[in-house]
């Protein structure tokens, strides 16, 4: 059986990575084989492009060139990591995917028609089975990032974190608009609550949308799928 493909989206400091880890732990306890991955990156070729993008080295080339690089990284990630894992029956949890390009590069001024074409080239027919948009007010997200940086002795912000509050607010709206337009694929989760409440909501959403996790676990060698 083909695995399920779940993407996590949202602004900076939404808590996606923590929630991905928690969902992966939960699924593994249920007996599901899980691959966690992230964008930009997730395959050796795409990780090389990640550095170029997040350091800001590609910024001078303009938003269209950046969008092309995100798409190139995604095409490699899909072919090398995501498709093979799904084919093997593993579930793939991916930190950011197509919606981040629609939102971030859309906000940078890249034309929707170009973004559509790039999406088509990068992912073809592969759409996430479920997209969880972890939503937090930008002020809270930015405060969380600032706290993280203090903890790590003032690590530098990446190219896309450095933008103004206005830009972060506009990106949030773009994510929520996507959820409105594609309710069959996207669910918005309030990420401003305690981590365990957010996690419980995500588990409920996954089981509600994709069916009970236990049903998707085949039980070879006499193991019970529980
Ligand atoms: P990352 O360090 O992975 O941050 P986060 O924890 O916020 O996911 O940085 C990824 C950055 O790249 C993030 O600011 C969003 C941006 N991005 C795009 O602009 N377009 C894209 O298609 C993707 C995948 C990410």
PDB file of C-alpha atoms and ligand atoms in Angstrom:
ATOM      1  CA  UNK A   1       0.000   0.000   0.000  1.00  0.00           C
ATOM      2  CA  UNK A   2       1.280   3.459  -0.907  1.00  0.00           C
ATOM      3  CA  UNK A   3       2.172   5.626   2.088  1.00  0.00           C
ATOM      4  CA  UNK A   4       0.499   8.893   3.030  1.00  0.00           C
ATOM      5  CA  UNK A   5       2.076  12.237   2.237  1.00  0.00           C
ATOM      6  CA  UNK A   6       1.513  14.954   4.860  1.00  0.00           C
ATOM      7  CA  UNK A   7       2.978  18.430   4.545  1.00  0.00           C
ATOM      8  CA  UNK A   8       3.303  21.042   7.273  1.00  0.00           C
ATOM      9  CA  UNK A   9       3.130  24.701   6.407  1.00  0.00           C
ATOM     10  CA  UNK A  10       3.031  28.013   8.213  1.00  0.00           C
ATOM     11  CA  UNK A  11       4.972  31.129   8.998  1.00  0.00           C
ATOM     12  CA  UNK A  12       8.157  31.522  10.988  1.00  0.00           C
ATOM     13  CA  UNK A  13       8.078  30.240  14.584  1.00  0.00           C
ATOM     14  CA  UNK A  14       4.808  28.339  14.110  1.00  0.00           C
ATOM     15  CA  UNK A  15       6.256  25.253  15.812  1.00  0.00           C
ATOM     16  CA  UNK A  16       6.112  22.981  12.760  1.00  0.00           C
ATOM     17  CA  UNK A  17       9.297  21.048  13.461  1.00  0.00           C
ATOM     18  CA  UNK A  18       8.257  20.169  17.034  1.00  0.00           C
ATOM     19  CA  UNK A  19       4.864  19.011  15.806  1.00  0.00           C
ATOM     20  CA  UNK A  20       6.340  16.961  12.975  1.00  0.00           C
ATOM     21  CA  UNK A  21       8.594  15.185  15.451  1.00  0.00           C
ATOM     22  CA  UNK A  22       5.675  14.476  17.770  1.00  0.00           C
ATOM     23  CA  UNK A  23       3.447  13.176  14.995  1.00  0.00           C
ATOM     24  CA  UNK A  24       6.296  10.996  13.687  1.00  0.00           C
ATOM     25  CA  UNK A  25       6.765   9.512  17.186  1.00  0.00           C
ATOM     26  CA  UNK A  26       3.034   8.853  17.467  1.00  0.00           C
ATOM     27  CA  UNK A  27       2.835   7.182  14.044  1.00  0.00           C
ATOM     28  CA  UNK A  28       5.890   5.029  14.747  1.00  0.00           C
ATOM     29  CA  UNK A  29       4.306   3.865  18.005  1.00  0.00           C
ATOM     30  CA  UNK A  30       1.316   2.803  15.906  1.00  0.00           C
ATOM     31  CA  UNK A  31       3.651   0.739  13.725  1.00  0.00           C
ATOM     32  CA  UNK A  32       3.825   3.082  10.728  1.00  0.00           C
ATOM     33  CA  UNK A  33       7.149   3.517   8.937  1.00  0.00           C
ATOM     34  CA  UNK A  34       7.781   7.253   8.777  1.00  0.00           C
ATOM     35  CA  UNK A  35      10.204   9.459   6.882  1.00  0.00           C
ATOM     36  CA  UNK A  36      10.520  13.054   8.081  1.00  0.00           C
ATOM     37  CA  UNK A  37      11.993  15.543   5.687  1.00  0.00           C
ATOM     38  CA  UNK A  38      12.080  19.268   4.967  1.00  0.00           C
ATOM     39  CA  UNK A  39      12.306  21.888   2.255  1.00  0.00           C
ATOM     40  CA  UNK A  40      14.297  23.424   0.855  1.00  0.00           C
ATOM     41  CA  UNK A  41      16.398  20.267   1.098  1.00  0.00           C
ATOM     42  CA  UNK A  42      15.619  16.652   1.901  1.00  0.00           C
ATOM     43  CA  UNK A  43      17.939  15.078  -0.681  1.00  0.00           C
ATOM     44  CA  UNK A  44      21.673  15.660  -1.257  1.00  0.00           C
ATOM     45  CA  UNK A  45      21.091  17.774  -4.374  1.00  0.00           C
ATOM     46  CA  UNK A  46      18.366  19.837  -2.736  1.00  0.00           C
ATOM     47  CA  UNK A  47      20.420  20.388   0.439  1.00  0.00           C
ATOM     48  CA  UNK A  48      23.142  21.956  -1.716  1.00  0.00           C
ATOM     49  CA  UNK A  49      20.569  24.356  -3.170  1.00  0.00           C
ATOM     50  CA  UNK A  50      19.210  25.045   0.348  1.00  0.00           C
ATOM     51  CA  UNK A  51      22.433  26.678   1.363  1.00  0.00           C
ATOM     52  CA  UNK A  52      22.419  28.961  -1.676  1.00  0.00           C
ATOM     53  CA  UNK A  53      18.830  30.042  -0.932  1.00  0.00           C
ATOM     54  CA  UNK A  54      18.907  30.526   2.841  1.00  0.00           C
ATOM     55  CA  UNK A  55      22.262  32.288   2.973  1.00  0.00           C
ATOM     56  CA  UNK A  56      20.752  34.943   0.714  1.00  0.00           C
ATOM     57  CA  UNK A  57      23.338  34.236  -1.990  1.00  0.00           C
ATOM     58  CA  UNK A  58      20.573  33.950  -4.604  1.00  0.00           C
ATOM     59  CA  UNK A  59      18.691  37.068  -3.462  1.00  0.00           C
ATOM     60  CA  UNK A  60      20.528  39.355  -5.866  1.00  0.00           C
ATOM     61  CA  UNK A  61      19.387  37.186  -8.780  1.00  0.00           C
ATOM     62  CA  UNK A  62      15.795  38.253  -8.102  1.00  0.00           C
ATOM     63  CA  UNK A  63      12.640  36.499  -6.866  1.00  0.00           C
ATOM     64  CA  UNK A  64      12.061  34.602 -10.136  1.00  0.00           C
ATOM     65  CA  UNK A  65      15.504  33.001  -9.969  1.00  0.00           C
ATOM     66  CA  UNK A  66      14.926  32.117  -6.321  1.00  0.00           C
ATOM     67  CA  UNK A  67      11.591  30.524  -7.259  1.00  0.00           C
ATOM     68  CA  UNK A  68      13.352  28.468  -9.940  1.00  0.00           C
ATOM     69  CA  UNK A  69      15.916  27.291  -7.404  1.00  0.00           C
ATOM     70  CA  UNK A  70      13.210  26.275  -4.914  1.00  0.00           C
ATOM     71  CA  UNK A  71      11.514  24.338  -7.727  1.00  0.00           C
ATOM     72  CA  UNK A  72      14.771  22.666  -8.783  1.00  0.00           C
ATOM     73  CA  UNK A  73      15.438  21.603  -5.199  1.00  0.00           C
ATOM     74  CA  UNK A  74      11.859  20.308  -4.908  1.00  0.00           C
ATOM     75  CA  UNK A  75      12.054  18.264  -8.115  1.00  0.00           C
ATOM     76  CA  UNK A  76      15.145  16.475  -6.780  1.00  0.00           C
ATOM     77  CA  UNK A  77      13.598  15.984  -3.333  1.00  0.00           C
ATOM     78  CA  UNK A  78      10.423  14.502  -4.831  1.00  0.00           C
ATOM     79  CA  UNK A  79      12.326  12.141  -7.128  1.00  0.00           C
ATOM     80  CA  UNK A  80      15.038  11.062  -4.697  1.00  0.00           C
ATOM     81  CA  UNK A  81      13.265  11.008  -1.334  1.00  0.00           C
ATOM     82  CA  UNK A  82       9.494  11.469  -1.317  1.00  0.00           C
ATOM     83  CA  UNK A  83       8.295   9.267  -4.197  1.00  0.00           C
ATOM     84  CA  UNK A  84      10.523   6.284  -3.302  1.00  0.00           C
ATOM     85  CA  UNK A  85       9.394   6.395   0.353  1.00  0.00           C
ATOM     86  CA  UNK A  86       5.682   6.598  -0.549  1.00  0.00           C
ATOM     87  CA  UNK A  87       6.152   3.796  -3.032  1.00  0.00           C
ATOM     88  CA  UNK A  88       7.639   1.646  -0.242  1.00  0.00           C
ATOM     89  CA  UNK A  89       4.534   2.262   1.878  1.00  0.00           C
ATOM     90  CA  UNK A  90       6.203   4.733   4.220  1.00  0.00           C
ATOM     91  CA  UNK A  91       4.461   7.863   5.407  1.00  0.00           C
ATOM     92  CA  UNK A  92       6.271  11.072   4.546  1.00  0.00           C
ATOM     93  CA  UNK A  93       6.024  14.100   6.836  1.00  0.00           C
ATOM     94  CA  UNK A  94       7.476  17.115   5.097  1.00  0.00           C
ATOM     95  CA  UNK A  95       8.310  20.470   6.682  1.00  0.00           C
ATOM     96  CA  UNK A  96       7.185  22.937   3.983  1.00  0.00           C
ATOM     97  CA  UNK A  97       6.295  22.087   0.378  1.00  0.00           C
ATOM     98  CA  UNK A  98       4.413  23.698  -2.534  1.00  0.00           C
ATOM     99  CA  UNK A  99       2.418  26.110  -0.384  1.00  0.00           C
ATOM    100  CA  UNK A 100       5.582  27.765   0.917  1.00  0.00           C
ATOM    101  CA  UNK A 101       6.559  28.638  -2.648  1.00  0.00           C
ATOM    102  CA  UNK A 102       3.067  29.907  -3.424  1.00  0.00           C
ATOM    103  CA  UNK A 103       3.169  32.069  -0.288  1.00  0.00           C
ATOM    104  CA  UNK A 104       6.782  33.241   0.035  1.00  0.00           C
ATOM    105  CA  UNK A 105       7.661  33.633  -3.633  1.00  0.00           C
ATOM    106  CA  UNK A 106       4.146  34.955  -4.321  1.00  0.00           C
ATOM    107  CA  UNK A 107       4.753  37.558  -1.633  1.00  0.00           C
ATOM    108  CA  UNK A 108       8.123  38.378  -3.234  1.00  0.00           C
ATOM    109  CA  UNK A 109       6.217  39.319  -6.398  1.00  0.00           C
ATOM    110  CA  UNK A 110       6.584  36.267  -8.645  1.00  0.00           C
ATOM    111  CA  UNK A 111       3.616  35.986 -11.034  1.00  0.00           C
ATOM    112  CA  UNK A 112       1.059  33.254 -10.196  1.00  0.00           C
ATOM    113  CA  UNK A 113       1.304  31.850 -13.748  1.00  0.00           C
ATOM    114  CA  UNK A 114       5.038  31.300 -13.338  1.00  0.00           C
ATOM    115  CA  UNK A 115       4.536  29.731  -9.900  1.00  0.00           C
ATOM    116  CA  UNK A 116       1.909  27.353 -11.357  1.00  0.00           C
ATOM    117  CA  UNK A 117       4.295  26.233 -14.086  1.00  0.00           C
ATOM    118  CA  UNK A 118       7.173  25.722 -11.667  1.00  0.00           C
ATOM    119  CA  UNK A 119       4.915  23.728  -9.355  1.00  0.00           C
ATOM    120  CA  UNK A 120       3.879  21.545 -12.229  1.00  0.00           C
ATOM    121  CA  UNK A 121       7.487  20.921 -13.257  1.00  0.00           C
ATOM    122  CA  UNK A 122       8.633  20.222  -9.701  1.00  0.00           C
ATOM    123  CA  UNK A 123       5.882  17.942  -8.419  1.00  0.00           C
ATOM    124  CA  UNK A 124       3.874  16.755 -11.434  1.00  0.00           C
ATOM    125  CA  UNK A 125       0.832  14.944 -10.091  1.00  0.00           C
ATOM    126  CA  UNK A 126       2.192  14.478  -6.575  1.00  0.00           C
ATOM    127  CA  UNK A 127      -0.089  16.414  -4.239  1.00  0.00           C
ATOM    128  CA  UNK A 128      -0.005  16.041  -0.467  1.00  0.00           C
ATOM    129  CA  UNK A 129      -2.772  13.819   0.907  1.00  0.00           C
ATOM    130  CA  UNK A 130      -3.059  16.302   3.758  1.00  0.00           C
ATOM    131  CA  UNK A 131      -1.569  19.727   4.425  1.00  0.00           C
ATOM    132  CA  UNK A 132      -1.505  20.993   7.987  1.00  0.00           C
ATOM    133  CA  UNK A 133      -1.149  24.739   8.186  1.00  0.00           C
ATOM    134  CA  UNK A 134       0.113  25.618  11.646  1.00  0.00           C
ATOM    135  CA  UNK A 135      -1.177  29.117  12.190  1.00  0.00           C
ATOM    136  CA  UNK A 136       0.201  31.609  14.708  1.00  0.00           C
ATOM    137  CA  UNK A 137      -0.057  35.377  14.849  1.00  0.00           C
ATOM    138  CA  UNK A 138       3.195  36.692  13.295  1.00  0.00           C
ATOM    139  CA  UNK A 139       4.121  38.586  16.470  1.00  0.00           C
ATOM    140  CA  UNK A 140       4.070  35.349  18.456  1.00  0.00           C
ATOM    141  CA  UNK A 141       6.024  33.470  15.783  1.00  0.00           C
ATOM    142  CA  UNK A 142       8.682  36.158  15.625  1.00  0.00           C
ATOM    143  CA  UNK A 143       8.931  36.306  19.434  1.00  0.00           C
ATOM    144  CA  UNK A 144       9.474  32.520  19.466  1.00  0.00           C
ATOM    145  CA  UNK A 145      12.260  32.847  16.906  1.00  0.00           C
ATOM    146  CA  UNK A 146      13.855  35.660  18.890  1.00  0.00           C
ATOM    147  CA  UNK A 147      13.768  33.433  22.002  1.00  0.00           C
ATOM    148  CA  UNK A 148      15.346  30.562  20.082  1.00  0.00           C
ATOM    149  CA  UNK A 149      18.141  32.842  18.917  1.00  0.00           C
ATOM    150  CA  UNK A 150      18.847  34.027  22.430  1.00  0.00           C
ATOM    151  CA  UNK A 151      19.047  30.389  23.572  1.00  0.00           C
ATOM    152  CA  UNK A 152      21.550  29.589  20.841  1.00  0.00           C
ATOM    153  CA  UNK A 153      23.723  32.606  21.569  1.00  0.00           C
ATOM    154  CA  UNK A 154      22.286  34.874  18.871  1.00  0.00           C
ATOM    155  CA  UNK A 155      22.306  32.620  15.760  1.00  0.00           C
ATOM    156  CA  UNK A 156      21.731  34.648  12.595  1.00  0.00           C
ATOM    157  CA  UNK A 157      18.293  34.904  11.021  1.00  0.00           C
ATOM    158  CA  UNK A 158      17.915  33.405   7.564  1.00  0.00           C
ATOM    159  CA  UNK A 159      17.075  35.367   4.435  1.00  0.00           C
ATOM    160  CA  UNK A 160      13.303  34.897   4.840  1.00  0.00           C
ATOM    161  CA  UNK A 161      13.086  35.498   8.597  1.00  0.00           C
ATOM    162  CA  UNK A 162      14.576  38.967   8.287  1.00  0.00           C
ATOM    163  CA  UNK A 163      11.458  40.514   6.726  1.00  0.00           C
ATOM    164  CA  UNK A 164       9.136  43.025   8.380  1.00  0.00           C
ATOM    165  CA  UNK A 165       6.078  42.224  10.464  1.00  0.00           C
ATOM    166  CA  UNK A 166       3.927  43.462   7.578  1.00  0.00           C
ATOM    167  CA  UNK A 167       5.377  40.846   5.240  1.00  0.00           C
ATOM    168  CA  UNK A 168       4.883  38.092   7.833  1.00  0.00           C
ATOM    169  CA  UNK A 169       1.257  39.180   8.265  1.00  0.00           C
ATOM    170  CA  UNK A 170       0.656  39.107   4.540  1.00  0.00           C
ATOM    171  CA  UNK A 171       2.187  35.621   4.256  1.00  0.00           C
ATOM    172  CA  UNK A 172      -0.142  34.415   6.993  1.00  0.00           C
ATOM    173  CA  UNK A 173      -3.104  35.658   4.986  1.00  0.00           C
ATOM    174  CA  UNK A 174      -1.823  33.872   1.895  1.00  0.00           C
ATOM    175  CA  UNK A 175      -1.610  30.561   3.792  1.00  0.00           C
ATOM    176  CA  UNK A 176      -5.154  31.018   5.118  1.00  0.00           C
ATOM    177  CA  UNK A 177      -6.387  31.851   1.599  1.00  0.00           C
ATOM    178  CA  UNK A 178      -4.925  28.594   0.281  1.00  0.00           C
ATOM    179  CA  UNK A 179      -6.725  26.708   3.071  1.00  0.00           C
ATOM    180  CA  UNK A 180      -9.985  28.420   2.050  1.00  0.00           C
ATOM    181  CA  UNK A 181      -9.477  27.526  -1.598  1.00  0.00           C
ATOM    182  CA  UNK A 182      -8.437  23.903  -1.011  1.00  0.00           C
ATOM    183  CA  UNK A 183     -10.363  22.707   2.050  1.00  0.00           C
ATOM    184  CA  UNK A 184     -10.227  19.068   0.908  1.00  0.00           C
ATOM    185  CA  UNK A 185      -6.410  19.090   1.225  1.00  0.00           C
ATOM    186  CA  UNK A 186      -5.689  21.731   3.882  1.00  0.00           C
ATOM    187  CA  UNK A 187      -6.510  22.040   7.576  1.00  0.00           C
ATOM    188  CA  UNK A 188      -5.606  25.074   9.684  1.00  0.00           C
ATOM    189  CA  UNK A 189      -4.430  24.265  13.207  1.00  0.00           C
ATOM    190  CA  UNK A 190      -4.103  26.940  15.882  1.00  0.00           C
ATOM    191  CA  UNK A 191      -0.417  26.768  16.779  1.00  0.00           C
ATOM    192  CA  UNK A 192      -0.562  29.399  19.488  1.00  0.00           C
ATOM    193  CA  UNK A 193      -1.711  26.854  22.097  1.00  0.00           C
ATOM    194  CA  UNK A 194       0.323  24.526  24.300  1.00  0.00           C
ATOM    195  CA  UNK A 195       2.339  21.979  22.312  1.00  0.00           C
ATOM    196  CA  UNK A 196       0.426  18.970  23.648  1.00  0.00           C
ATOM    197  CA  UNK A 197      -2.921  20.494  22.674  1.00  0.00           C
ATOM    198  CA  UNK A 198      -1.656  21.257  19.188  1.00  0.00           C
ATOM    199  CA  UNK A 199      -0.340  17.704  18.916  1.00  0.00           C
ATOM    200  CA  UNK A 200      -3.674  16.194  20.009  1.00  0.00           C
ATOM    201  CA  UNK A 201      -5.465  18.330  17.427  1.00  0.00           C
ATOM    202  CA  UNK A 202      -3.066  17.199  14.704  1.00  0.00           C
ATOM    203  CA  UNK A 203      -3.519  13.507  15.553  1.00  0.00           C
ATOM    204  CA  UNK A 204      -7.290  13.940  15.488  1.00  0.00           C
ATOM    205  CA  UNK A 205      -7.054  15.718  12.135  1.00  0.00           C
ATOM    206  CA  UNK A 206      -4.824  13.039  10.619  1.00  0.00           C
ATOM    207  CA  UNK A 207      -7.126  10.228  11.733  1.00  0.00           C
ATOM    208  CA  UNK A 208     -10.230  12.191  10.741  1.00  0.00           C
ATOM    209  CA  UNK A 209      -8.930  12.937   7.252  1.00  0.00           C
ATOM    210  CA  UNK A 210      -6.889   9.858   6.397  1.00  0.00           C
ATOM    211  CA  UNK A 211      -8.700   7.232   8.469  1.00  0.00           C
ATOM    212  CA  UNK A 212      -7.631   5.441  11.655  1.00  0.00           C
ATOM    213  CA  UNK A 213      -3.852   5.013  11.559  1.00  0.00           C
ATOM    214  CA  UNK A 214      -4.139   1.401  12.751  1.00  0.00           C
ATOM    215  CA  UNK A 215      -6.079   0.535   9.559  1.00  0.00           C
ATOM    216  CA  UNK A 216      -3.146   1.508   7.394  1.00  0.00           C
ATOM    217  CA  UNK A 217      -0.664  -0.712   9.197  1.00  0.00           C
ATOM    218  CA  UNK A 218      -0.326  -4.162   7.728  1.00  0.00           C
ATOM    219  CA  UNK A 219       0.654  -6.637  10.391  1.00  0.00           C
ATOM    220  CA  UNK A 220       3.337  -8.940   9.026  1.00  0.00           C
ATOM    221  CA  UNK A 221       4.928 -11.650  11.173  1.00  0.00           C
ATOM    222  CA  UNK A 222       2.030 -11.811  13.598  1.00  0.00           C
ATOM    223  CA  UNK A 223       2.453  -8.261  14.904  1.00  0.00           C
ATOM    224  CA  UNK A 224      -0.750  -6.546  15.890  1.00  0.00           C
ATOM    225  CA  UNK A 225      -1.236  -3.137  14.363  1.00  0.00           C
ATOM    226  CA  UNK A 226      -1.946  -1.153  17.503  1.00  0.00           C
TER     227      UNK A 226
HETATM  228  P1  LIG B   1      13.938  26.874   7.538  1.00  0.00           P
HETATM  229  O1  LIG B   1      15.191  27.141   8.277  1.00  0.00           O
HETATM  230  O2  LIG B   1      13.702  25.494   7.033  1.00  0.00           O
HETATM  231  O3  LIG B   1      12.802  27.492   8.371  1.00  0.00           O
HETATM  232  P2  LIG B   1      11.405  27.132   8.971  1.00  0.00           P
HETATM  233  O4  LIG B   1      11.701  26.593  10.331  1.00  0.00           O
HETATM  234  O5  LIG B   1      10.760  28.471   8.979  1.00  0.00           O
HETATM  235  O6  LIG B   1      10.707  26.149   8.049  1.00  0.00           O
HETATM  236  O7  LIG B   1      13.908  27.923   6.343  1.00  0.00           O
HETATM  237  C1  LIG B   1      13.178  27.789   5.212  1.00  0.00           C
HETATM  238  C2  LIG B   1      12.904  29.195   4.712  1.00  0.00           C
HETATM  239  O8  LIG B   1      12.726  29.158   3.290  1.00  0.00           O
HETATM  240  C3  LIG B   1      11.645  29.765   5.304  1.00  0.00           C
HETATM  241  O9  LIG B   1      11.857  31.109   5.691  1.00  0.00           O
HETATM  242  C4  LIG B   1      10.656  29.752   4.158  1.00  0.00           C
HETATM  243  C5  LIG B   1      11.507  29.773   2.934  1.00  0.00           C
HETATM  244  N1  LIG B   1      10.928  29.038   1.800  1.00  0.00           N
HETATM  245  C6  LIG B   1      10.525  29.728   0.661  1.00  0.00           C
HETATM  246  O10 LIG B   1      10.648  30.951   0.602  1.00  0.00           O
HETATM  247  N2  LIG B   1      10.003  29.027  -0.377  1.00  0.00           N
HETATM  248  C7  LIG B   1       9.866  27.672  -0.367  1.00  0.00           C
HETATM  249  O11 LIG B   1       9.385  27.055  -1.349  1.00  0.00           O
HETATM  250  C8  LIG B   1      10.297  26.961   0.812  1.00  0.00           C
HETATM  251  C9  LIG B   1      10.188  25.474   0.876  1.00  0.00           C
HETATM  252  C10 LIG B   1      10.827  27.692   1.868  1.00  0.00           C
END
